[in-house]
Coordinates of C-alpha atoms (C1' of nucleotides) in Angstrom, one line a residue:
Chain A
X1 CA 212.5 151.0 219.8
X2 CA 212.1 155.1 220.2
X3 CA 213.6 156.9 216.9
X4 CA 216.1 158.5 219.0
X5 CA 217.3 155.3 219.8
X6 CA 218.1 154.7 216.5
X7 CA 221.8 154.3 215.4
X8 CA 223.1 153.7 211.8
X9 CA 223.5 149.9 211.0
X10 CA 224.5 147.7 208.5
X11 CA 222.0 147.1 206.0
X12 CA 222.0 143.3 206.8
X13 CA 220.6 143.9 209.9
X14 CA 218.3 147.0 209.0
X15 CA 215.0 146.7 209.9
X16 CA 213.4 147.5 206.8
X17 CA 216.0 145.4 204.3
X18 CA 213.2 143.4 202.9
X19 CA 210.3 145.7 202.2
X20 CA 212.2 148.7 201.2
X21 CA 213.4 149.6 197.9
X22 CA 216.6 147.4 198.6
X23 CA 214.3 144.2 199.2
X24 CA 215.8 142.9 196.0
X25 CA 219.1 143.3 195.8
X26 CA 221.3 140.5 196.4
X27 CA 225.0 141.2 198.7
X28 CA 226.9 143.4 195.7
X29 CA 224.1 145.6 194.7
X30 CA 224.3 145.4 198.8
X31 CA 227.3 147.1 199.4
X32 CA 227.1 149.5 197.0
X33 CA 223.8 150.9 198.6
X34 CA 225.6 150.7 201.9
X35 CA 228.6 153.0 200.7
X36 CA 226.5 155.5 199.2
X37 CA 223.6 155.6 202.2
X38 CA 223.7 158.5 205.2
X39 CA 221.5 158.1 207.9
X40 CA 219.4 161.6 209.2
X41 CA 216.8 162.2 212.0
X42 CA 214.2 164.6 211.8
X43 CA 211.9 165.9 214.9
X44 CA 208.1 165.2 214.8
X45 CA 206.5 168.5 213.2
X46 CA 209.6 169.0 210.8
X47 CA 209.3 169.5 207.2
X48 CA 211.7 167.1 205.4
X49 CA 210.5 169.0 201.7
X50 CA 208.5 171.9 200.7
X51 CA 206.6 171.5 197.6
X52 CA 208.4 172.4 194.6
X53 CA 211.8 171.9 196.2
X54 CA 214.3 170.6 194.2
X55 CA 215.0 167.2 195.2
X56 CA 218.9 166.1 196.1
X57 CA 218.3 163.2 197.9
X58 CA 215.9 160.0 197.4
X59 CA 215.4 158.3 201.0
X60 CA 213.7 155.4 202.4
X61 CA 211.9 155.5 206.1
X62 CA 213.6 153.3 208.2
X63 CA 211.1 154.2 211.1
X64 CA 208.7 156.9 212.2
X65 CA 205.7 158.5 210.0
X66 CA 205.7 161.2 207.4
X67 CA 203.1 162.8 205.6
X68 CA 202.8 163.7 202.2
X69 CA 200.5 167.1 201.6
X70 CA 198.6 169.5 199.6
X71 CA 197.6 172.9 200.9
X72 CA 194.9 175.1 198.9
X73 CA 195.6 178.9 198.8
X74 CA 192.9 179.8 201.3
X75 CA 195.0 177.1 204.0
X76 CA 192.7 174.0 203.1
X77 CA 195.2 171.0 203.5
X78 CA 194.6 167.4 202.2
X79 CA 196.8 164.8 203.3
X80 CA 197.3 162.7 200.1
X81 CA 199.7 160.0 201.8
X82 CA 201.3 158.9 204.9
X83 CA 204.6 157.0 205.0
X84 CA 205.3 154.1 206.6
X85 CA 209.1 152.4 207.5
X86 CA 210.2 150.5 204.2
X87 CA 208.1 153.8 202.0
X88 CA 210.2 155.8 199.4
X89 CA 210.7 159.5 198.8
X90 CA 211.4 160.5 195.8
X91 CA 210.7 159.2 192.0
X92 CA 212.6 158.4 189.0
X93 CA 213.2 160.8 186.6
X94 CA 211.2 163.7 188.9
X95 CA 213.3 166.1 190.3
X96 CA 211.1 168.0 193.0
X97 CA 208.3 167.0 195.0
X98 CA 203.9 168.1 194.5
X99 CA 203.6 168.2 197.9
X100 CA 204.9 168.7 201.1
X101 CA 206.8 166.3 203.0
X102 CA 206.6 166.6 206.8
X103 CA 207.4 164.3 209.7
X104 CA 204.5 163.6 211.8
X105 CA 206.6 161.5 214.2
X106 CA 210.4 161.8 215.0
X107 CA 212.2 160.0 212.1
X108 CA 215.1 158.1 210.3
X109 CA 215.7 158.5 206.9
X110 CA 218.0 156.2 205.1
X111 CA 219.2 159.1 202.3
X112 CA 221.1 158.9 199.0
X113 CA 221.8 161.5 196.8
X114 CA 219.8 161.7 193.7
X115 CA 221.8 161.5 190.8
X116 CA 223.8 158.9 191.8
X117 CA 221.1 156.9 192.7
X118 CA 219.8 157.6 189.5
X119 CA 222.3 156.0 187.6
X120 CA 222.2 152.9 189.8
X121 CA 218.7 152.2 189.1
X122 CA 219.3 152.3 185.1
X123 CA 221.9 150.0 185.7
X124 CA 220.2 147.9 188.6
X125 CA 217.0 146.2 187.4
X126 CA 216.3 144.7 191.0
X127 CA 216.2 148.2 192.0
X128 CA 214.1 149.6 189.4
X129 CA 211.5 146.5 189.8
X130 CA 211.6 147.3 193.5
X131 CA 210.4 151.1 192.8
X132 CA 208.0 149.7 190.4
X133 CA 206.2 147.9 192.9
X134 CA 206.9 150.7 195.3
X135 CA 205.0 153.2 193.1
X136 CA 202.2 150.7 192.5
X137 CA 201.1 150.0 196.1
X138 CA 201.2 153.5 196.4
X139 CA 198.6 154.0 193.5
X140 CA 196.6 151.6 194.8
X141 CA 196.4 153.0 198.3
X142 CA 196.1 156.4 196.8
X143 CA 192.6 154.9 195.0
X144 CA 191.4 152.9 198.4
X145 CA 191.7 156.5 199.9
X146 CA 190.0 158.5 196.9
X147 CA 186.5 155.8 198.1
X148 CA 186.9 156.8 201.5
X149 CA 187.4 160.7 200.5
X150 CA 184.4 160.6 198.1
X151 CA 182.1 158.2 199.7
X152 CA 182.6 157.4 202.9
X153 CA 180.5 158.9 206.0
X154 CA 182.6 160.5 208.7
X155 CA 182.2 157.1 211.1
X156 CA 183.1 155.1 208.2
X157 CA 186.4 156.8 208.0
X158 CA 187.5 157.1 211.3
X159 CA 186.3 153.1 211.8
X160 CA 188.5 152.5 208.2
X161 CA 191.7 154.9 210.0
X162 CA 191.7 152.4 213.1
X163 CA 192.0 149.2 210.8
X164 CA 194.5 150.4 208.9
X165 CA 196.4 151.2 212.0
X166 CA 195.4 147.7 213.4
X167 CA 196.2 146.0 210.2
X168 CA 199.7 147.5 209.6
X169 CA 200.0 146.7 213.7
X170 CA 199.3 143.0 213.4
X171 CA 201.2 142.5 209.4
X172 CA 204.6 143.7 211.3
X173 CA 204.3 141.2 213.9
X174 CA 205.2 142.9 216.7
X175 CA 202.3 143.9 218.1
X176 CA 200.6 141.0 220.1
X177 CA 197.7 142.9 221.0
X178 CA 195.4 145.4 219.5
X179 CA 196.7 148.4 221.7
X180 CA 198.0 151.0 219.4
X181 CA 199.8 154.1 219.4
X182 CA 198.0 156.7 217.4
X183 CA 200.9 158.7 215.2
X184 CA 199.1 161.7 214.9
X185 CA 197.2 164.3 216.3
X186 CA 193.3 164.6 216.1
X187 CA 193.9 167.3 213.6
X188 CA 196.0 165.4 211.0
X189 CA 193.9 162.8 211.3
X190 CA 191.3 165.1 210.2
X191 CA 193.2 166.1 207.5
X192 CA 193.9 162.9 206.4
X193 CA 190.2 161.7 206.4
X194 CA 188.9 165.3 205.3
X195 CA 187.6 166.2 208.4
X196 CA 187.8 169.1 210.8
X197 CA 189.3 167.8 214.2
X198 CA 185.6 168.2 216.4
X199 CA 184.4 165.7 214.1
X200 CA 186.9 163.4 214.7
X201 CA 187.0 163.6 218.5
X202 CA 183.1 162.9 218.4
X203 CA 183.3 160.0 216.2
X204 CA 186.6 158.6 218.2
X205 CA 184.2 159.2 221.4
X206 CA 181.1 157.2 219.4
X207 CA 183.3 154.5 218.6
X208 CA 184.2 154.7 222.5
X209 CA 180.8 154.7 223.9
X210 CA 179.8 151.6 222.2
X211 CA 182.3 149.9 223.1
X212 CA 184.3 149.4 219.7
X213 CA 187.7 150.8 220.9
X214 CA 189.3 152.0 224.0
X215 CA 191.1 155.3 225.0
X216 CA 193.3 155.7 227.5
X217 CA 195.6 159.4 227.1
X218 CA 195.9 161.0 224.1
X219 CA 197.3 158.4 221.8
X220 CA 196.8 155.1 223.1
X221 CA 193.7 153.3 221.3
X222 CA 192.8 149.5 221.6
X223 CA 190.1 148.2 219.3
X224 CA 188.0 145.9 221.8
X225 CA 186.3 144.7 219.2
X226 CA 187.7 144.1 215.6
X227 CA 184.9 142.9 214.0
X228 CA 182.3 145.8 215.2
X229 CA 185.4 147.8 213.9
X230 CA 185.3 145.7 210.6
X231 CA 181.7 146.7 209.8
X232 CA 181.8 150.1 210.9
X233 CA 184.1 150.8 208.0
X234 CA 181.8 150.2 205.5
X235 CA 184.1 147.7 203.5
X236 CA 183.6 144.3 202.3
X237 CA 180.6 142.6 204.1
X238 CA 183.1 139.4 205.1
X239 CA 184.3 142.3 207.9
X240 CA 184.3 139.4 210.2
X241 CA 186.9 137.5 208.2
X242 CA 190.3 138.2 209.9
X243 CA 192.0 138.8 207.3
Chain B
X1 CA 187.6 161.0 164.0
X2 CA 184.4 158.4 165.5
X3 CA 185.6 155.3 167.7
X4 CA 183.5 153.0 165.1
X5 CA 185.9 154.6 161.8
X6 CA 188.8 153.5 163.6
X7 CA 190.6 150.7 161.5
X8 CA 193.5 148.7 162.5
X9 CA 196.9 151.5 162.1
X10 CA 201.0 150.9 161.9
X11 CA 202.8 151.9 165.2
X12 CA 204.1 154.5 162.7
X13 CA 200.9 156.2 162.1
X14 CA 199.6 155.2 165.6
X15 CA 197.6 158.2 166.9
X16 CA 199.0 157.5 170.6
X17 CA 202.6 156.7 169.0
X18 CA 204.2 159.1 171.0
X19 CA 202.6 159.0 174.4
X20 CA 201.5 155.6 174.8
X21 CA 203.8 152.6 176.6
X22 CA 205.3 152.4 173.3
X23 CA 206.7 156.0 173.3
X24 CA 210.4 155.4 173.6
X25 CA 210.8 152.4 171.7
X26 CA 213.0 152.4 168.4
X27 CA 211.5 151.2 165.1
X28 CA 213.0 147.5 166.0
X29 CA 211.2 147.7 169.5
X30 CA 207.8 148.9 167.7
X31 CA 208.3 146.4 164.5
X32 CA 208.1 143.4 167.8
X33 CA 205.0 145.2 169.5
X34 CA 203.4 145.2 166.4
X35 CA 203.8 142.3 166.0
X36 CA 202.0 141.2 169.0
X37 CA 199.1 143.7 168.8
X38 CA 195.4 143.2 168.2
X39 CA 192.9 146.1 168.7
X40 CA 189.6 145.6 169.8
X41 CA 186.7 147.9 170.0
X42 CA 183.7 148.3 173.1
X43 CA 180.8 150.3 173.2
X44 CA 179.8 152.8 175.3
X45 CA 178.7 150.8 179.0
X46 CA 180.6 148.1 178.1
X47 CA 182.7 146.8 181.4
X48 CA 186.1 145.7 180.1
X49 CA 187.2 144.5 183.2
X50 CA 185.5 143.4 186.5
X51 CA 187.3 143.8 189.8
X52 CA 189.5 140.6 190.7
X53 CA 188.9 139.3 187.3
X54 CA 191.7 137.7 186.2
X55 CA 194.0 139.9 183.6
X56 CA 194.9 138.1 180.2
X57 CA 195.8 141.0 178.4
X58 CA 196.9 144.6 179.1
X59 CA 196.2 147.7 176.9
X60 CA 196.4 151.1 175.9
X61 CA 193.6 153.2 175.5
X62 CA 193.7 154.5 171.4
X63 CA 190.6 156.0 171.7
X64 CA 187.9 157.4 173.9
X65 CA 187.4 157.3 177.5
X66 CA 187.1 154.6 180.0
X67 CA 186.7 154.8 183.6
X68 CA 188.1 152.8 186.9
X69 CA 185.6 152.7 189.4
X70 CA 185.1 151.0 193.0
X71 CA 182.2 149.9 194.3
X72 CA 181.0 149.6 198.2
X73 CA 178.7 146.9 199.5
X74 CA 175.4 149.0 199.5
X75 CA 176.3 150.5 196.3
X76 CA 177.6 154.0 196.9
X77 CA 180.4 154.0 194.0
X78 CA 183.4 156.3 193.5
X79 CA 185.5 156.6 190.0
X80 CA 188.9 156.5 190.8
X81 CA 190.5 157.2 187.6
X82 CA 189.5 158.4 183.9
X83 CA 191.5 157.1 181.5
X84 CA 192.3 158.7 178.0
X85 CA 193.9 157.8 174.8
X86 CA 197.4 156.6 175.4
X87 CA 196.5 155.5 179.1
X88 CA 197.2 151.9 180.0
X89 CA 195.7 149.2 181.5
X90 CA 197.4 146.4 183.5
X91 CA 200.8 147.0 185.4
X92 CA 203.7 144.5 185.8
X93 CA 203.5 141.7 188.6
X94 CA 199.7 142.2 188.4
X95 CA 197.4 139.7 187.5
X96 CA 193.9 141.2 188.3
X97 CA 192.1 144.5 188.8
X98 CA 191.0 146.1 191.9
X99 CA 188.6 147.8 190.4
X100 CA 186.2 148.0 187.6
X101 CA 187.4 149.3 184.1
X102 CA 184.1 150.5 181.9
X103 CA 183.6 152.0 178.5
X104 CA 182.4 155.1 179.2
X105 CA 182.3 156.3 175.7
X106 CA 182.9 153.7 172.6
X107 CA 186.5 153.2 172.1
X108 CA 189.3 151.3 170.7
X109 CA 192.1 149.1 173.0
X110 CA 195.1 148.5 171.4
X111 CA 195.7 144.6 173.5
X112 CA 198.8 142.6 173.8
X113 CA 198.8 139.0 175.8
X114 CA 199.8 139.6 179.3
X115 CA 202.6 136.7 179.8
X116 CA 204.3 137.7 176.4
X117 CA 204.2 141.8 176.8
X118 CA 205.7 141.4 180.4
X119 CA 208.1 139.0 179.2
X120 CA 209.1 142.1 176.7
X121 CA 208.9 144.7 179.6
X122 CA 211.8 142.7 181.0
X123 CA 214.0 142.4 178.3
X124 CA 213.2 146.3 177.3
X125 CA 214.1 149.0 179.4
X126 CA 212.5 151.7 176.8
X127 CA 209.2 150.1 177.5
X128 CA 210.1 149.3 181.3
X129 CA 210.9 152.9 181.4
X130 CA 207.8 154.4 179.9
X131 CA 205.7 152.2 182.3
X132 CA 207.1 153.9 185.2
X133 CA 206.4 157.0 184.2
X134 CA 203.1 156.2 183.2
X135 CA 202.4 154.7 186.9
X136 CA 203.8 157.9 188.0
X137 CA 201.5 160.5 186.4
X138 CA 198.6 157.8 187.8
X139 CA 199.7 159.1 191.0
X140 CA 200.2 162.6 190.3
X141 CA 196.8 162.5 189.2
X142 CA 195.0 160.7 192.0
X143 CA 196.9 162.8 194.8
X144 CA 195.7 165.6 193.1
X145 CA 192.2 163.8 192.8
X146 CA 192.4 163.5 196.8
X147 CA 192.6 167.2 197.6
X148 CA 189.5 167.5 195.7
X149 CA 187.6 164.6 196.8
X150 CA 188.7 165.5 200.0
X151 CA 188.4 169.9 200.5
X152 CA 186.6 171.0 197.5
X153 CA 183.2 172.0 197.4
X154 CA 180.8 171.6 194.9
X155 CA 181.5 174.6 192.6
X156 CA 185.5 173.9 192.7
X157 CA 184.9 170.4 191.7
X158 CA 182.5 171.0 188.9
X159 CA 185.0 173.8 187.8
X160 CA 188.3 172.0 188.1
X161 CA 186.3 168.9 186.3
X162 CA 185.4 171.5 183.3
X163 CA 189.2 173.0 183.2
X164 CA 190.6 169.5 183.4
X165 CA 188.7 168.5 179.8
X166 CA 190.0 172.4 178.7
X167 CA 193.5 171.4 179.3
X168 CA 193.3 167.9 177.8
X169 CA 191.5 169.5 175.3
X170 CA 194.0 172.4 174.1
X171 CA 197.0 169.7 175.3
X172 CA 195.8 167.3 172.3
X173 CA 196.2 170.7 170.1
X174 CA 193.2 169.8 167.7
X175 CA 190.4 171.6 169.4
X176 CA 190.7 175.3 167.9
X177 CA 188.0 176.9 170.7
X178 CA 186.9 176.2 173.9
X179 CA 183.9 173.9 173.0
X180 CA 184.4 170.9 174.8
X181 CA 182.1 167.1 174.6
X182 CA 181.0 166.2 178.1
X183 CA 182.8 161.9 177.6
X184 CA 180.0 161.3 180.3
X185 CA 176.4 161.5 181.7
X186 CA 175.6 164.2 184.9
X187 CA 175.6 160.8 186.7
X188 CA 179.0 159.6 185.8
X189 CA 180.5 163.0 186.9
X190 CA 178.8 162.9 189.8
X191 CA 180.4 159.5 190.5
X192 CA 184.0 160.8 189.6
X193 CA 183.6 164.1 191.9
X194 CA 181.9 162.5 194.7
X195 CA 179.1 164.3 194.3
X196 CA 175.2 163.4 193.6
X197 CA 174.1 164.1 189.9
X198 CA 171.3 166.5 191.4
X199 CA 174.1 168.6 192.8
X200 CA 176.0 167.9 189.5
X201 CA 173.4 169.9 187.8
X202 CA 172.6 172.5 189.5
X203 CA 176.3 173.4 189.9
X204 CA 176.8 173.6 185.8
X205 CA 173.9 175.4 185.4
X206 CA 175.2 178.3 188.3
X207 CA 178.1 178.2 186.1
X208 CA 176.1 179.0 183.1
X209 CA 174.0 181.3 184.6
X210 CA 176.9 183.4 185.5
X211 CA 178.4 183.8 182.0
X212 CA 181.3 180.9 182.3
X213 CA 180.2 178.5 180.5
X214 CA 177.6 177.9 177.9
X215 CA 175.6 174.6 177.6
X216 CA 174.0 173.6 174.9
X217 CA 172.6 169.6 174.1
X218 CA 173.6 167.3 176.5
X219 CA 177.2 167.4 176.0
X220 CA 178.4 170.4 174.3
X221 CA 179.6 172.7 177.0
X222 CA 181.4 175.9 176.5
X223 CA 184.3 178.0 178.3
X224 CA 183.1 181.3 178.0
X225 CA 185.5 183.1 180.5
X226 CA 188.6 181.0 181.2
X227 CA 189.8 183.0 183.5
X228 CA 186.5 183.0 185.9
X229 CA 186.5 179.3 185.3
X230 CA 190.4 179.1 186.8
X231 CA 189.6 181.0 189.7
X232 CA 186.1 178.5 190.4
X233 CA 188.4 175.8 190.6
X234 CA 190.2 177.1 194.1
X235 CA 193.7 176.6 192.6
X236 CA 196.6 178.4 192.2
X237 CA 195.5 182.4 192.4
X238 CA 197.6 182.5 189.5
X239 CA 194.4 181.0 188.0
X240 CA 194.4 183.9 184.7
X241 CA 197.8 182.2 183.4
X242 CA 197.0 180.0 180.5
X243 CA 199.6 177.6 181.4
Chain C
dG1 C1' 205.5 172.5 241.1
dT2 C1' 203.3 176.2 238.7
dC3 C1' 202.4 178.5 234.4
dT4 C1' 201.8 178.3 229.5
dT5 C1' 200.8 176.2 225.4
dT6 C1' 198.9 172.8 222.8
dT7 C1' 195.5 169.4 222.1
dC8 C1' 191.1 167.5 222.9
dT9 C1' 186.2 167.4 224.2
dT10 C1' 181.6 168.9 224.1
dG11 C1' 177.6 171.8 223.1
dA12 C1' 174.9 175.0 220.0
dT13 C1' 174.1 176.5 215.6
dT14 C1' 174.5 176.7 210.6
dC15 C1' 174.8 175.3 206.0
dA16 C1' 176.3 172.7 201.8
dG17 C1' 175.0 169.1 199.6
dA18 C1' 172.1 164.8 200.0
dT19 C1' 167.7 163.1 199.5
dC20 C1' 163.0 163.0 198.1
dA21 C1' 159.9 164.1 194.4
dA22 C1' 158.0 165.5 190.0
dG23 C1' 158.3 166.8 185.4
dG24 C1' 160.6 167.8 181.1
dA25 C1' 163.7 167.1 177.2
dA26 C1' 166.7 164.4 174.5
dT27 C1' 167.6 159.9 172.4
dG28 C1' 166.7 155.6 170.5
dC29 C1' 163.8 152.1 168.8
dA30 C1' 159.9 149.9 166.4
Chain D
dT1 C1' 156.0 159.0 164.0
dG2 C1' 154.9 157.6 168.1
dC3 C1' 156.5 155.4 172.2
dA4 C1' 159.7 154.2 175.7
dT5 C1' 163.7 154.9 177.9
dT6 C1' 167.2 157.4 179.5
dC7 C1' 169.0 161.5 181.1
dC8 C1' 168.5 166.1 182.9
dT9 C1' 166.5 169.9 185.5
dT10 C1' 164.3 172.1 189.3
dG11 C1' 162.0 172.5 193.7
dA12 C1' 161.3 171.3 198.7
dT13 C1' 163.1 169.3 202.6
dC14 C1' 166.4 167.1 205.5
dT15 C1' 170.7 166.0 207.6
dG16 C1' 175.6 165.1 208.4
dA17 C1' 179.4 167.4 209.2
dA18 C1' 181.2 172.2 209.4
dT19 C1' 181.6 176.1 212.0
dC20 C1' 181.4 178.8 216.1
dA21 C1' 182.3 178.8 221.0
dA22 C1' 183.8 177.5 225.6
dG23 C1' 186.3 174.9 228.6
dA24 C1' 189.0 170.9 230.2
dA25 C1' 192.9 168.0 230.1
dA26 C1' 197.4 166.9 228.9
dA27 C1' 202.2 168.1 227.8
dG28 C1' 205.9 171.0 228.0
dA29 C1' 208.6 175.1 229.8
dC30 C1' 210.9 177.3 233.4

DNA sequence: GTCTTTTCTTGATTCAGATCAAGGAATGCA
DNA sequence: TGCATTCCTTGATCTGAATCAAGAAAAGAC
C-alpha cells in the first residue's frame, strides 16, 4: 500500500491497532481514541517538528518512516532514531521535542492533541503501560545503536543497517522474500550510521561484489545471503541462527 | 561522605529522597517502600548484573557510580549508560538485562524484590509516574550520547565528558569550585566515549596544556576556564552561558 | 523527449585516531 | 619498605574512513 493510498479508517481495522500505543486498550478506551484522532499526510523530505517546538499534538505512525535528529552548529547531523509504523511522537509530561522530526518517506500520522491526551493517559492505565513499553524499546534500541556508533567498523554498520531492514521486513510478515525497499537515501543512511555518503556507497558496493546483497536501482536491495550478512555485522557469533 | 560510611538511612533523610523513584510518593507511599528496602553495598569492579541474567531485584543507585556496558564477540566494548545516585536499575515488564551493570566506583544500592515493587508500581501512580520520567531522561541522555558517539571528535568528547561531571557536579550544589574526581580509569572513559585510552590521554593532557583544565593525581581534574571548556565540547555557541 | 537536478559511484589523497611499543608513576600488598 | 600490579603517558607508525574531486546515472521538470 503507497501512503498516498492511505484513507482514514476505523481503528478496528487500522493497521497498526496492536503494536501502537492503543495496543491495549480494550473497545471503550477504543472509541474514545477514535473521536479524538485526525489523520495527516506529510511529503517525504518534510519536517513534521523543529527542535524546541512546542508540541500540540502526540501522534502515532501509521505508515511511512521519520527520523528523529540532532544537528551540531557547524551542520554535523546525527540521526538518533528512526520511526517505524506503530512508533510514538511525543512524551508524557514533555512539552517540545530535542530534536528534529522529519519525514524521510511520505507519511500518515494518526494525531491527537496534547493536552487532552494527556489527561487520558492519567486516567487510562492501558495507555500509560503502553507508552511505558513504547519508551523502553526505544531506550533499548537507542543503546544497540550507541555499540554500533562507538564500535562498530564502517562494514559492520552498513551489514547491521541491512538486517535491521531485513529483520523488521520478515517480523511484519509481509514480505516473503528478502528484497527490500531501502527508505532512505545513501546520505541519511550515513547519517544514521555516522558516516559520510562515499563510504556508504563503497561498503554497499563491497557487500555487492561478494555477493552478500543485490542492487538493482537506487533503492531496491535483496540480501542473497543472510547469514554472510549475519557475520558481517559483527553481532552475536550464532549469526547463522535465523532468528 | 565515603560509600563504605554509608549506614542504613529513613526515606526521610534519604540522600536521593527527592530524585530517586521514590520522589513523588507521600509519607504513606514511602512508610510501604521502606518497608520493603534493603541496601547493599559493592566495591569498586564488582559486576552487579550480567547481561541476560535473570533480575530479582531492582534498585536505585544511593551512591557512587555504576556503569552499563555491552560487549561484542571479539571484545571491543562500548558503555552505554553511567549511572549516578538516584538512577535506577530494572524497568517494569523486564525480567533481565541487556547489558552489563558494573561498580565502577564503591557504592550503595538501595534494593527492593522485583515481583513485590512491580506489584506496587501498579497500584501507585506516583511511583508509576516517576518511572516514566526516569526512562525518559535515559533517553534524553543516550540520544544525546549518539551525536557524540556518532560526529564528535576526540577533543569534543573528552570536553563534553569533563563538562558533563561540571554540571552534575554544580547540579548536586555541594561542590563549591570546579575540582572535579575522575569516578573512572583513562580506560573506562575511553570505553564510554568510544575512544581508545591512549587517545583518552593524550586529549586531557592537550586540554591541560592549553590552560583548561589542570590535572593533578590520577583523578583530581580541574576546570580552569569554563568557558574554553564549553566551546571544546562543539555545543551550543552559546557555550559562555553557565546554564 | 530533452534539460536540470538530485543522487550515487569511483578514484586520489589526507588525516584523526587506532595500534604497537616502551617506560614511568601511582597504588596496594606483604 | 620493597615489590608487584595497575594505571597512565608519550612516541612512532599505520590505517580506516573522511575529504576532495570528477563524472555517471537516475529522477523529475517542462
Amino acid at each position: 500500500m503507497k501512503n498516498s493510498d492511505f484513507v482514514a479508517v476505523r481503528c478496528e481495522e487500522c493497521p497498526i491497532r496492536h503494536r501502537a500505543v492503543c495496543a491495549r486498550c480494550d473497545g471503550d478506551e477504543l472509541a474514545i481514541l477514535e473521536s479524538m484522532k485526525t489523520y495527516k499526510q506529510y511529503a517525504a523530505g518534510e519536517t513534521i517538528l523543529w527542535r524546541g517546538e512546542p508540541l500540540d499534538y502526540v501522534a502515532s505512525l501509521v505508515h511511512g518512516v521519520a527520523s528523529l535528529s540532532k544537528t551540531m552548529e557547524d551542520g554535523r547531523t546525527q540521526m538518533v532514531g528512526l520511526l517505524l509504523p506503530s512508533d510514538f511522537i511525543g512524551r508524557p509530561g514533555r512539552t517540545e521535542v530535542e530534536f528534529d522530526v522529519v519525514a524521510t518517506t511520505e507519511l500518515t500520522l494518526c494525531r491527537f492533541e496534547r493536552k487532552p491526551f494527556e489527561k487520558l493517559v492519567v486516567e487510562t492505565p492501558h495507555i500509560a503501560q503502553r507508552l511505558m513499553e513504547l519508551a523502553l524499546d526505544e531506550l533499548d534500541a537507542a543503546r544497540d545503536w550507541m555499540l554500533l556508533l562507538g564500535r562498530k567498523t564502517a562494514r559492520e554498520k552498513i551489514a547491521t543497517f541491512i538486517d535491521m531492514l531485513a529483520q523488521r521486513s520478515l517480523a511484519s510478515g509481509s514480505a516473503n522474500d528478502l528484497k527490500l525497499e531501502l527508505p532512505m537515501t545513501r546520505d541519511q543512511i550515513a547519517n544514521y550510521l555516522g558516516l559520510t555518503l562515499e563510504t556508504v556507497s563503497r561498503q554497499f558496493n563491497a557487500l555487492k561484489k561478494e555477493g552478500v546483497i543485490s542492487l538493482s536501482g537506487r533503492k531496491e536491495i535483496e540480501v542473497v545471503d543472510l547469514l554472510a550478512l549475519r557475520t558481517a555485522t559483527g553481532d552475536d557469533s550464532d549469526g547463522g541462527m535465523l532468528s
